[in-house]
GROMACS .gro file of N, CA and C in nm:
model
  480
    1MET      N    1   1.766  -0.990   0.093
    1MET     CA    2   1.714  -0.875   0.197
    1MET      C    3   1.677  -0.954   0.301
    2CYS      N    4   1.715  -0.865   0.429
    2CYS     CA    5   1.619  -0.945   0.569
    2CYS      C    6   1.502  -0.934   0.607
    3VAL      N    7   1.457  -0.952   0.500
    3VAL     CA    8   1.243  -0.894   0.514
    3VAL      C    9   1.243  -1.023   0.492
    4GLY      N   10   1.330  -1.059   0.362
    4GLY     CA   11   1.325  -1.217   0.359
    4GLY      C   12   1.322  -1.318   0.461
    5MET      N   13   1.437  -1.300   0.504
    5MET     CA   14   1.464  -1.387   0.568
    5MET      C   15   1.393  -1.400   0.778
    6ALA      N   16   1.373  -1.261   0.788
    6ALA     CA   17   1.350  -1.235   0.872
    6ALA      C   18   1.187  -1.366   0.880
    7TRP      N   19   1.114  -1.338   0.774
    7TRP     CA   20   0.980  -1.412   0.776
    7TRP      C   21   1.079  -1.573   0.826
    8GLY      N   22   1.175  -1.683   0.790
    8GLY     CA   23   1.201  -1.805   0.779
    8GLY      C   24   1.178  -1.823   0.596
    9GLN      N   25   1.230  -1.717   0.551
    9GLN     CA   26   1.189  -1.804   0.396
    9GLN      C   27   1.264  -1.731   0.271
   10GLN      N   28   1.377  -1.807   0.175
   10GLN     CA   29   1.399  -1.705   0.143
   10GLN      C   30   1.348  -1.631   0.010
   11PRO      N   31   1.348  -1.503  -0.064
   11PRO     CA   32   1.262  -1.506  -0.167
   11PRO      C   33   1.294  -1.576  -0.272
   12ILE      N   34   1.252  -1.561  -0.346
   12ILE     CA   35   1.230  -1.553  -0.535
   12ILE      C   36   1.389  -1.455  -0.532
   13THR      N   37   1.452  -1.609  -0.617
   13THR     CA   38   1.550  -1.482  -0.705
   13THR      C   39   1.511  -1.509  -0.875
   14ASP      N   40   1.443  -1.613  -0.940
   14ASP     CA   41   1.482  -1.624  -1.058
   14ASP      C   42   1.245  -1.623  -1.069
   15VAL      N   43   1.242  -1.635  -1.202
   15VAL     CA   44   1.080  -1.691  -1.204
   15VAL      C   45   1.110  -1.779  -1.244
   16ASN      N   46   1.203  -1.827  -1.244
   16ASN     CA   47   1.166  -2.012  -1.307
   16ASN      C   48   1.123  -2.030  -1.140
   17GLN      N   49   1.169  -2.022  -1.039
   17GLN     CA   50   1.111  -2.056  -0.886
   17GLN      C   51   0.986  -2.118  -0.892
   18LEU      N   52   0.916  -1.970  -0.916
   18LEU     CA   53   0.716  -1.986  -0.893
   18LEU      C   54   0.624  -2.100  -0.880
   19ARG      N   55   0.615  -2.177  -0.839
   19ARG     CA   56   0.573  -2.310  -0.846
   19ARG      C   57   0.456  -2.302  -0.743
   20ASN      N   58   0.330  -2.406  -0.820
   20ASN     CA   59   0.199  -2.390  -0.900
   20ASN      C   60   0.125  -2.466  -0.782
   21ASP      N   61   0.213  -2.480  -0.672
   21ASP     CA   62   0.178  -2.627  -0.565
   21ASP      C   63   0.234  -2.474  -0.392
   22LYS      N   64   0.226  -2.328  -0.407
   22LYS     CA   65   0.297  -2.218  -0.337
   22LYS      C   66   0.261  -2.129  -0.319
   23VAL      N   67   0.204  -2.057  -0.210
   23VAL     CA   68   0.183  -1.933  -0.232
   23VAL      C   69   0.297  -1.820  -0.129
   24TYR      N   70   0.332  -1.677  -0.146
   24TYR     CA   71   0.390  -1.607  -0.146
   24TYR      C   72   0.309  -1.459  -0.079
   25THR      N   73   0.338  -1.403  -0.067
   25THR     CA   74   0.382  -1.280  -0.017
   25THR      C   75   0.395  -1.187  -0.126
   26ILE      N   76   0.402  -1.035  -0.100
   26ILE     CA   77   0.398  -0.996  -0.197
   26ILE      C   78   0.417  -0.856  -0.127
   27VAL      N   79   0.533  -0.728  -0.119
   27VAL     CA   80   0.631  -0.681  -0.040
   27VAL      C   81   0.719  -0.545  -0.121
   28PRO      N   82   0.729  -0.431  -0.190
   28PRO     CA   83   0.732  -0.378  -0.267
   28PRO      C   84   0.962  -0.313  -0.194
   29LYS      N   85   1.012  -0.276  -0.260
   29LYS     CA   86   1.167  -0.299  -0.217
   29LYS      C   87   1.145  -0.183  -0.097
   30GLN      N   88   1.110  -0.091  -0.095
   30GLN     CA   89   1.042   0.064  -0.032
   30GLN      C   90   0.958  -0.023   0.073
   31ILE      N   91   1.013  -0.127   0.209
   31ILE     CA   92   0.887  -0.221   0.205
   31ILE      C   93   0.853  -0.032   0.319
   32GLU      N   94   0.808   0.064   0.343
   32GLU     CA   95   0.753   0.117   0.391
   32GLU      C   96   0.617   0.174   0.345
   33ARG      N   97   0.601   0.113   0.217
   33ARG     CA   98   0.517   0.107   0.129
   33ARG      C   99   0.302   0.007   0.160
   34GLY      N  100   0.365  -0.092   0.199
   34GLY     CA  101   0.382  -0.157   0.299
   34GLY      C  102   0.330  -0.262   0.227
   35ALA      N  103   0.200  -0.401   0.131
   35ALA     CA  104   0.257  -0.537   0.091
   35ALA      C  105   0.086  -0.514   0.031
   36LEU      N  106   0.101  -0.614  -0.032
   36LEU     CA  107  -0.051  -0.649  -0.111
   36LEU      C  108  -0.106  -0.687  -0.040
   37TYR      N  109  -0.298  -0.709  -0.003
   37TYR     CA  110  -0.356  -0.784   0.018
   37TYR      C  111  -0.421  -0.735  -0.034
   38ALA      N  112  -0.586  -0.853  -0.009
   38ALA     CA  113  -0.743  -0.845  -0.043
   38ALA      C  114  -0.848  -0.981   0.055
   39THR      N  115  -0.944  -0.877   0.075
   39THR     CA  116  -0.969  -1.011   0.205
   39THR      C  117  -1.074  -1.037   0.123
   40SER      N  118  -1.160  -1.215   0.246
   40SER     CA  119  -1.293  -1.216   0.131
   40SER      C  120  -1.395  -1.089   0.103
   41THR      N  121  -1.337  -1.013   0.135
   41THR     CA  122  -1.479  -0.879   0.110
   41THR      C  123  -1.464  -0.774   0.066
   42SER      N  124  -1.316  -0.840  -0.032
   42SER     CA  125  -1.223  -0.647  -0.092
   42SER      C  126  -1.310  -0.688  -0.242
   43THR      N  127  -1.327  -0.546  -0.264
   43THR     CA  128  -1.368  -0.582  -0.474
   43THR      C  129  -1.205  -0.541  -0.553
   44TYR      N  130  -1.082  -0.491  -0.456
   44TYR     CA  131  -0.999  -0.482  -0.559
   44TYR      C  132  -0.897  -0.495  -0.521
   45LEU      N  133  -0.811  -0.492  -0.527
   45LEU     CA  134  -0.621  -0.584  -0.528
   45LEU      C  135  -0.641  -0.418  -0.393
   46ASP      N  136  -0.496  -0.452  -0.293
   46ASP     CA  137  -0.533  -0.364  -0.230
   46ASP      C  138  -0.363  -0.363  -0.142
   47ALA      N  139  -0.365  -0.189  -0.056
   47ALA     CA  140  -0.180  -0.199  -0.003
   47ALA      C  141  -0.257  -0.229   0.130
   48CYS      N  142  -0.123  -0.226   0.261
   48CYS     CA  143  -0.156  -0.258   0.419
   48CYS      C  144  -0.011  -0.224   0.437
   49GLY      N  145  -0.063  -0.120   0.550
   49GLY     CA  146   0.076  -0.160   0.647
   49GLY      C  147   0.210  -0.018   0.599
   50GLY      N  148   0.132   0.036   0.479
   50GLY     CA  149   0.280   0.148   0.487
   50GLY      C  150   0.299   0.290   0.618
   51THR      N  151   0.346   0.334   0.575
   51THR     CA  152   0.367   0.425   0.715
   51THR      C  153   0.446   0.509   0.576
   52MET      N  154   0.355   0.538   0.391
   52MET     CA  155   0.516   0.734   0.364
   52MET      C  156   0.347   0.732   0.306
   53ASN      N  157   0.402   0.885   0.285
   53ASN     CA  158   0.296   0.957   0.186
   53ASN      C  159   0.155   0.984   0.271
   54GLY      N  160   0.077   0.933   0.366
   54GLY     CA  161  -0.049   0.903   0.385
   54GLY      C  162  -0.094   0.824   0.368
   55ALA      N  163  -0.038   0.698   0.355
   55ALA     CA  164  -0.063   0.555   0.376
   55ALA      C  165  -0.177   0.513   0.381
   56THR      N  166  -0.301   0.513   0.332
   56THR     CA  167  -0.449   0.402   0.370
   56THR      C  168  -0.350   0.279   0.439
   57ASN      N  169  -0.500   0.253   0.433
   57ASN     CA  170  -0.521   0.117   0.521
   57ASN      C  171  -0.382   0.055   0.694
   58LYS      N  172  -0.356   0.139   0.750
   58LYS     CA  173  -0.192   0.141   0.831
   58LYS      C  174  -0.247   0.076   0.925
   59GLY      N  175  -0.338   0.065   0.971
   59GLY     CA  176  -0.397  -0.038   1.025
   59GLY      C  177  -0.375  -0.158   0.978
   60VAL      N  178  -0.299  -0.265   0.883
   60VAL     CA  179  -0.323  -0.311   0.897
   60VAL      C  180  -0.182  -0.402   0.827
   61THR      N  181  -0.090  -0.487   0.939
   61THR     CA  182   0.060  -0.485   0.987
   61THR      C  183   0.000  -0.635   0.910
   62ILE      N  184   0.181  -0.580   0.858
   62ILE     CA  185   0.269  -0.667   0.741
   62ILE      C  186   0.255  -0.773   0.862
   63ASN      N  187   0.188  -0.869   0.736
   63ASN     CA  188   0.174  -1.015   0.790
   63ASN      C  189   0.227  -1.173   0.717
   64PRO      N  190   0.277  -1.250   0.718
   64PRO     CA  191   0.289  -1.294   0.537
   64PRO      C  192   0.269  -1.457   0.629
   65SER      N  193   0.185  -1.466   0.729
   65SER     CA  194   0.052  -1.561   0.780
   65SER      C  195  -0.029  -1.536   0.749
   66SER      N  196  -0.064  -1.452   0.692
   66SER     CA  197  -0.220  -1.398   0.695
   66SER      C  198  -0.293  -1.440   0.580
   67LYS      N  199  -0.362  -1.522   0.526
   67LYS     CA  200  -0.436  -1.560   0.393
   67LYS      C  201  -0.442  -1.432   0.336
   68ASP      N  202  -0.486  -1.294   0.437
   68ASP     CA  203  -0.554  -1.195   0.319
   68ASP      C  204  -0.430  -1.109   0.240
   69GLN      N  205  -0.286  -1.217   0.296
   69GLN     CA  206  -0.182  -1.128   0.201
   69GLN      C  207  -0.093  -1.203   0.163
   70GLN      N  208  -0.140  -1.372   0.128
   70GLN     CA  209  -0.127  -1.439  -0.034
   70GLN      C  210  -0.186  -1.468  -0.056
   71PHE      N  211  -0.096  -1.523  -0.248
   71PHE     CA  212  -0.052  -1.483  -0.316
   71PHE      C  213  -0.084  -1.592  -0.404
   72ALA      N  214  -0.070  -1.641  -0.529
   72ALA     CA  215  -0.120  -1.824  -0.601
   72ALA      C  216  -0.038  -1.770  -0.646
   73LEU      N  217   0.076  -1.758  -0.786
   73LEU     CA  218   0.077  -1.759  -0.922
   73LEU      C  219   0.076  -1.841  -1.025
   74TYR      N  220  -0.020  -1.946  -1.073
   74TYR     CA  221  -0.012  -2.082  -1.099
   74TYR      C  222  -0.002  -2.051  -1.290
   75LYS      N  223   0.121  -2.055  -1.365
   75LYS     CA  224   0.152  -2.101  -1.429
   75LYS      C  225   0.059  -2.188  -1.519
   76HIS      N  226   0.034  -2.165  -1.656
   76HIS     CA  227  -0.065  -2.261  -1.747
   76HIS      C  228  -0.060  -2.205  -1.820
   77GLU      N  229   0.064  -2.337  -1.900
   77GLU     CA  230   0.064  -2.309  -2.086
   77GLU      C  231   0.150  -2.159  -2.135
   78ASP      N  232   0.287  -2.183  -1.961
   78ASP     CA  233   0.372  -1.992  -2.012
   78ASP      C  234   0.329  -1.924  -1.985
   79SER      N  235   0.239  -1.886  -1.937
   79SER     CA  236   0.146  -1.735  -1.844
   79SER      C  237   0.139  -1.808  -1.707
   80PHE      N  238   0.123  -1.659  -1.622
   80PHE     CA  239   0.092  -1.666  -1.475
   80PHE      C  240  -0.053  -1.566  -1.466
   81TYR      N  241  -0.109  -1.579  -1.354
   81TYR     CA  242  -0.213  -1.572  -1.325
   81TYR      C  243  -0.231  -1.502  -1.163
   82LEU      N  244  -0.246  -1.418  -1.160
   82LEU     CA  245  -0.270  -1.379  -0.990
   82LEU      C  246  -0.373  -1.421  -0.888
   83PHE      N  247  -0.333  -1.474  -0.872
   83PHE     CA  248  -0.464  -1.532  -0.749
   83PHE      C  249  -0.439  -1.523  -0.576
   84SER      N  250  -0.554  -1.412  -0.568
   84SER     CA  251  -0.586  -1.438  -0.366
   84SER      C  252  -0.625  -1.466  -0.316
   85VAL      N  253  -0.524  -1.492  -0.187
   85VAL     CA  254  -0.609  -1.623  -0.130
   85VAL      C  255  -0.689  -1.586  -0.032
   86GLY      N  256  -0.657  -1.461  -0.003
   86GLY     CA  257  -0.811  -1.410   0.087
   86GLY      C  258  -0.874  -1.383   0.064
   87ALA      N  259  -0.869  -1.338  -0.049
   87ALA     CA  260  -1.004  -1.298  -0.193
   87ALA      C  261  -1.080  -1.400  -0.205
   88ASN      N  262  -0.998  -1.514  -0.222
   88ASN     CA  263  -1.022  -1.650  -0.313
   88ASN      C  264  -1.099  -1.644  -0.422
   89LYS      N  265  -1.007  -1.465  -0.529
   89LYS     CA  266  -1.042  -1.501  -0.641
   89LYS      C  267  -0.838  -1.355  -0.741
   90TYR      N  268  -0.973  -1.382  -0.867
   90TYR     CA  269  -0.803  -1.367  -0.929
   90TYR      C  270  -0.810  -1.215  -0.917
   91VAL      N  271  -0.709  -1.136  -0.993
   91VAL     CA  272  -0.686  -1.047  -0.935
   91VAL      C  273  -0.536  -0.990  -1.144
   92SER      N  274  -0.699  -1.051  -1.236
   92SER     CA  275  -0.635  -1.004  -1.320
   92SER      C  276  -0.692  -0.948  -1.427
   93ASP      N  277  -0.664  -0.850  -1.405
   93ASP     CA  278  -0.747  -0.677  -1.543
   93ASP      C  279  -0.749  -0.595  -1.385
   94VAL      N  280  -0.694  -0.450  -1.480
   94VAL     CA  281  -0.664  -0.362  -1.465
   94VAL      C  282  -0.851  -0.196  -1.483
   95THR      N  283  -0.871  -0.205  -1.455
   95THR     CA  284  -1.014  -0.024  -1.428
   95THR      C  285  -0.929   0.038  -1.368
   96ASN      N  286  -0.955   0.225  -1.442
   96ASN     CA  287  -0.932   0.294  -1.328
   96ASN      C  288  -0.820   0.285  -1.285
   97ASN      N  289  -0.649   0.245  -1.328
   97ASN     CA  290  -0.531   0.193  -1.265
   97ASN      C  291  -0.566   0.138  -1.107
   98ARG      N  292  -0.742   0.008  -1.053
   98ARG     CA  293  -0.736   0.000  -0.967
   98ARG      C  294  -0.744  -0.220  -1.062
   99PHE      N  295  -0.754  -0.232  -0.978
   99PHE     CA  296  -0.692  -0.393  -1.005
   99PHE      C  297  -0.819  -0.516  -0.959
  100PRO      N  298  -0.988  -0.502  -1.003
  100PRO     CA  299  -1.022  -0.578  -0.944
  100PRO      C  300  -1.011  -0.760  -0.921
  101LEU      N  301  -1.132  -0.832  -0.850
  101LEU     CA  302  -1.021  -0.936  -0.818
  101LEU      C  303  -1.197  -0.990  -0.827
  102ILE      N  304  -1.159  -1.051  -0.960
  102ILE     CA  305  -1.248  -1.162  -1.040
  102ILE      C  306  -1.295  -1.295  -0.986
  103GLU      N  307  -1.378  -1.414  -1.055
  103GLU     CA  308  -1.330  -1.553  -1.003
  103GLU      C  309  -1.329  -1.610  -1.136
  104LYS      N  310  -1.308  -1.552  -1.220
  104LYS     CA  311  -1.236  -1.621  -1.319
  104LYS      C  312  -1.091  -1.600  -1.371
  105PRO      N  313  -0.951  -1.665  -1.374
  105PRO     CA  314  -0.901  -1.594  -1.464
  105PRO      C  315  -0.912  -1.516  -1.563
  106GLY      N  316  -0.864  -1.402  -1.634
  106GLY     CA  317  -0.946  -1.361  -1.723
  106GLY      C  318  -0.785  -1.309  -1.806
  107TYR      N  319  -0.732  -1.194  -1.762
  107TYR     CA  320  -0.572  -1.240  -1.827
  107TYR      C  321  -0.422  -1.175  -1.758
  108ALA      N  322  -0.345  -1.278  -1.808
  108ALA     CA  323  -0.203  -1.352  -1.716
  108ALA      C  324  -0.152  -1.174  -1.693
  109VAL      N  325  -0.047  -1.187  -1.596
  109VAL     CA  326   0.014  -1.105  -1.578
  109VAL      C  327   0.167  -1.174  -1.577
  110SER      N  328   0.243  -1.094  -1.643
  110SER     CA  329   0.369  -1.094  -1.642
  110SER      C  330   0.434  -1.084  -1.540
  111VAL      N  331   0.558  -1.192  -1.528
  111VAL     CA  332   0.665  -1.173  -1.409
  111VAL      C  333   0.809  -1.183  -1.484
  112VAL      N  334   0.799  -1.004  -1.451
  112VAL     CA  335   0.983  -1.015  -1.524
  112VAL      C  336   1.071  -0.994  -1.451
  113LYS      N  337   1.234  -1.023  -1.412
  113LYS     CA  338   1.287  -0.950  -1.285
  113LYS      C  339   1.310  -0.820  -1.336
  114SER      N  340   1.332  -0.704  -1.286
  114SER     CA  341   1.313  -0.552  -1.233
  114SER      C  342   1.438  -0.486  -1.229
  115ASP      N  343   1.572  -0.597  -1.152
  115ASP     CA  344   1.682  -0.583  -1.153
  115ASP      C  345   1.787  -0.644  -1.085
  116THR      N  346   1.938  -0.653  -1.049
  116THR     CA  347   1.955  -0.741  -1.033
  116THR      C  348   1.947  -0.817  -0.800
  117GLU      N  349   1.828  -0.736  -0.794
  117GLU     CA  350   1.810  -0.773  -0.592
  117GLU      C  351   1.757  -0.810  -0.632
  118ASN      N  352   1.755  -0.905  -0.690
  118ASN     CA  353   1.586  -1.078  -0.677
  118ASN      C  354   1.490  -0.960  -0.648
  119TYR      N  355   1.457  -0.841  -0.741
  119TYR     CA  356   1.282  -0.820  -0.764
  119TYR      C  357   1.183  -0.805  -0.817
  120PHE      N  358   1.114  -0.811  -0.849
  120PHE     CA  359   1.045  -0.856  -0.950
  120PHE      C  360   0.936  -0.775  -1.051
  121ILE      N  361   0.944  -0.713  -1.131
  121ILE     CA  362   0.767  -0.655  -1.179
  121ILE      C  363   0.676  -0.724  -1.227
  122VAL      N  364   0.555  -0.675  -1.184
  122VAL     CA  365   0.432  -0.773  -1.240
  122VAL      C  366   0.381  -0.651  -1.308
  123LYS      N  367   0.317  -0.737  -1.394
  123LYS     CA  368   0.208  -0.617  -1.505
  123LYS      C  369   0.049  -0.752  -1.575
  124VAL      N  370  -0.033  -0.592  -1.524
  124VAL     CA  371  -0.156  -0.702  -1.624
  124VAL      C  372  -0.207  -0.666  -1.721
  125LYS      N  373  -0.242  -0.712  -1.875
  125LYS     CA  374  -0.256  -0.669  -1.946
  125LYS      C  375  -0.100  -0.527  -2.026
  126GLY      N  376   0.007  -0.640  -2.009
  126GLY     CA  377   0.096  -0.629  -2.090
  126GLY      C  378   0.155  -0.449  -2.052
  127SER      N  379   0.081  -0.400  -1.948
  127SER     CA  380   0.118  -0.221  -1.911
  127SER      C  381   0.089  -0.240  -1.826
  128GLU      N  382   0.021  -0.227  -1.767
  128GLU     CA  383  -0.064  -0.233  -1.627
  128GLU      C  384   0.009  -0.241  -1.500
  129PHE      N  385   0.116  -0.186  -1.476
  129PHE     CA  386   0.227  -0.238  -1.360
  129PHE      C  387   0.184  -0.240  -1.201
  130ILE      N  388   0.102  -0.351  -1.118
  130ILE     CA  389   0.074  -0.371  -1.004
  130ILE      C  390   0.164  -0.266  -0.857
  131ASN      N  391   0.130  -0.205  -0.871
  131ASN     CA  392   0.212  -0.105  -0.756
  131ASN      C  393   0.147  -0.087  -0.606
  132VAL      N  394   0.249  -0.134  -0.514
  132VAL     CA  395   0.218  -0.094  -0.411
  132VAL      C  396   0.266   0.088  -0.342
  133SER      N  397   0.119   0.154  -0.368
  133SER     CA  398   0.139   0.269  -0.338
  133SER      C  399   0.105   0.336  -0.175
  134THR      N  400   0.087   0.450  -0.168
  134THR     CA  401   0.056   0.494  -0.071
  134THR      C  402   0.006   0.621  -0.118
  135GLY      N  403  -0.113   0.682   0.028
  135GLY     CA  404  -0.269   0.764   0.016
  135GLY      C  405  -0.294   0.739  -0.105
  136TRP      N  406  -0.399   0.610  -0.136
  136TRP     CA  407  -0.466   0.600  -0.294
  136TRP      C  408  -0.565   0.540  -0.257
  137ASP      N  409  -0.650   0.554  -0.255
  137ASP     CA  410  -0.768   0.435  -0.203
  137ASP      C  411  -0.781   0.287  -0.348
  138CYS      N  412  -0.743   0.258  -0.267
  138CYS     CA  413  -0.729   0.069  -0.370
  138CYS      C  414  -0.586   0.077  -0.359
  139GLY      N  415  -0.520   0.072  -0.257
  139GLY     CA  416  -0.335   0.097  -0.304
  139GLY      C  417  -0.259   0.111  -0.398
  140CYS      N  418  -0.280  -0.039  -0.436
  140CYS     CA  419  -0.238  -0.105  -0.566
  140CYS      C  420  -0.271  -0.055  -0.691
  141VAL      N  421  -0.205   0.040  -0.772
  141VAL     CA  422  -0.282   0.085  -0.901
  141VAL      C  423  -0.182   0.060  -0.961
  142GLY      N  424  -0.166   0.158  -1.086
  142GLY     CA  425  -0.174   0.047  -1.245
  142GLY      C  426  -0.078   0.213  -1.279
  143GLY      N  427  -0.070   0.196  -1.447
  143GLY     CA  428   0.040   0.293  -1.504
  143GLY      C  429   0.127   0.360  -1.432
  144TRP      N  430   0.253   0.314  -1.397
  144TRP     CA  431   0.314   0.397  -1.275
  144TRP      C  432   0.514   0.358  -1.372
  145ASN      N  433   0.640   0.409  -1.355
  145ASN     CA  434   0.733   0.286  -1.437
  145ASN      C  435   0.750   0.277  -1.363
  146ASN      N  436   0.916   0.126  -1.448
  146ASN     CA  437   0.927   0.048  -1.362
  146ASN      C  438   1.011   0.069  -1.294
  147THR      N  439   1.046   0.160  -1.254
  147THR     CA  440   1.170   0.286  -1.171
  147THR      C  441   1.109   0.333  -1.079
  148ASP      N  442   0.961   0.309  -1.051
  148ASP     CA  443   0.949   0.353  -0.892
  148ASP      C  444   0.956   0.217  -0.759
  149ASP      N  445   0.910   0.255  -0.680
  149ASP     CA  446   0.957   0.125  -0.640
  149ASP      C  447   0.890   0.043  -0.502
  150GLY      N  448   0.748   0.124  -0.597
  150GLY     CA  449   0.676   0.025  -0.568
  150GLY      C  450   0.538  -0.133  -0.645
  151ASN      N  451   0.699  -0.033  -0.778
  151ASN     CA  452   0.646  -0.100  -0.874
  151ASN      C  453   0.788  -0.268  -0.854
  152ARG      N  454   0.862  -0.224  -0.761
  152ARG     CA  455   0.992  -0.346  -0.758
  152ARG      C  456   0.949  -0.419  -0.627
  153LEU      N  457   0.884  -0.559  -0.725
  153LEU     CA  458   0.831  -0.634  -0.608
  153LEU      C  459   0.883  -0.757  -0.479
  154LEU      N  460   0.952  -0.783  -0.418
  154LEU     CA  461   0.992  -0.912  -0.390
  154LEU      C  462   0.892  -1.018  -0.344
  155ILE      N  463   0.908  -1.077  -0.410
  155ILE     CA  464   0.814  -1.203  -0.351
  155ILE      C  465   0.884  -1.316  -0.268
  156THR      N  466   0.850  -1.371  -0.198
  156THR     CA  467   0.882  -1.484  -0.076
  156THR      C  468   0.758  -1.562  -0.101
  157GLU      N  469   0.838  -1.708  -0.074
  157GLU     CA  470   0.733  -1.837  -0.073
  157GLU      C  471   0.734  -1.832   0.063
  158VAL      N  472   0.607  -1.868   0.112
  158VAL     CA  473   0.527  -1.824   0.275
  158VAL      C  474   0.454  -1.936   0.346
  159ALA      N  475   0.369  -2.034   0.229
  159ALA     CA  476   0.360  -2.214   0.276
  159ALA      C  477   0.307  -2.226   0.153
  160ASP      N  478   0.238  -2.382   0.157
  160ASP     CA  479   0.216  -2.438   0.054
  160ASP      C  480   0.081  -2.447   0.003
   0.00000   0.00000   0.00000
């Protein structure tokens, strides 16, 4: 996909390529939705840069060099833990279709291939999809099905 190429990095094509010493950006297959992000003052994982369906946070542009849009996927004993670099917190819980940012790792996330186009689905608690939605407060919501293009996420390595 040209989005990953434009940033000078190749997208991850297999979950086994994820490394603990790298950081990644996470954007949906339908790029108009935006990208995942969180800042040092965020209380929930959010979505930015979207232009679809009255998207929230339109003023935040997609910028893979911004720490607010970078994440680590730490692997420990065959489980992944999603960590926001910008918020300096973990995304490992879900409340009312929102993903709160917490100090210590809680629930692991599952990262599974969604199709043959190098997109992945990330779930919390086994069933809550991390989704780059538009037109919602705290744009990333759970409970969507795996065919929604807000759930099909492109994970691209951007830094050590």
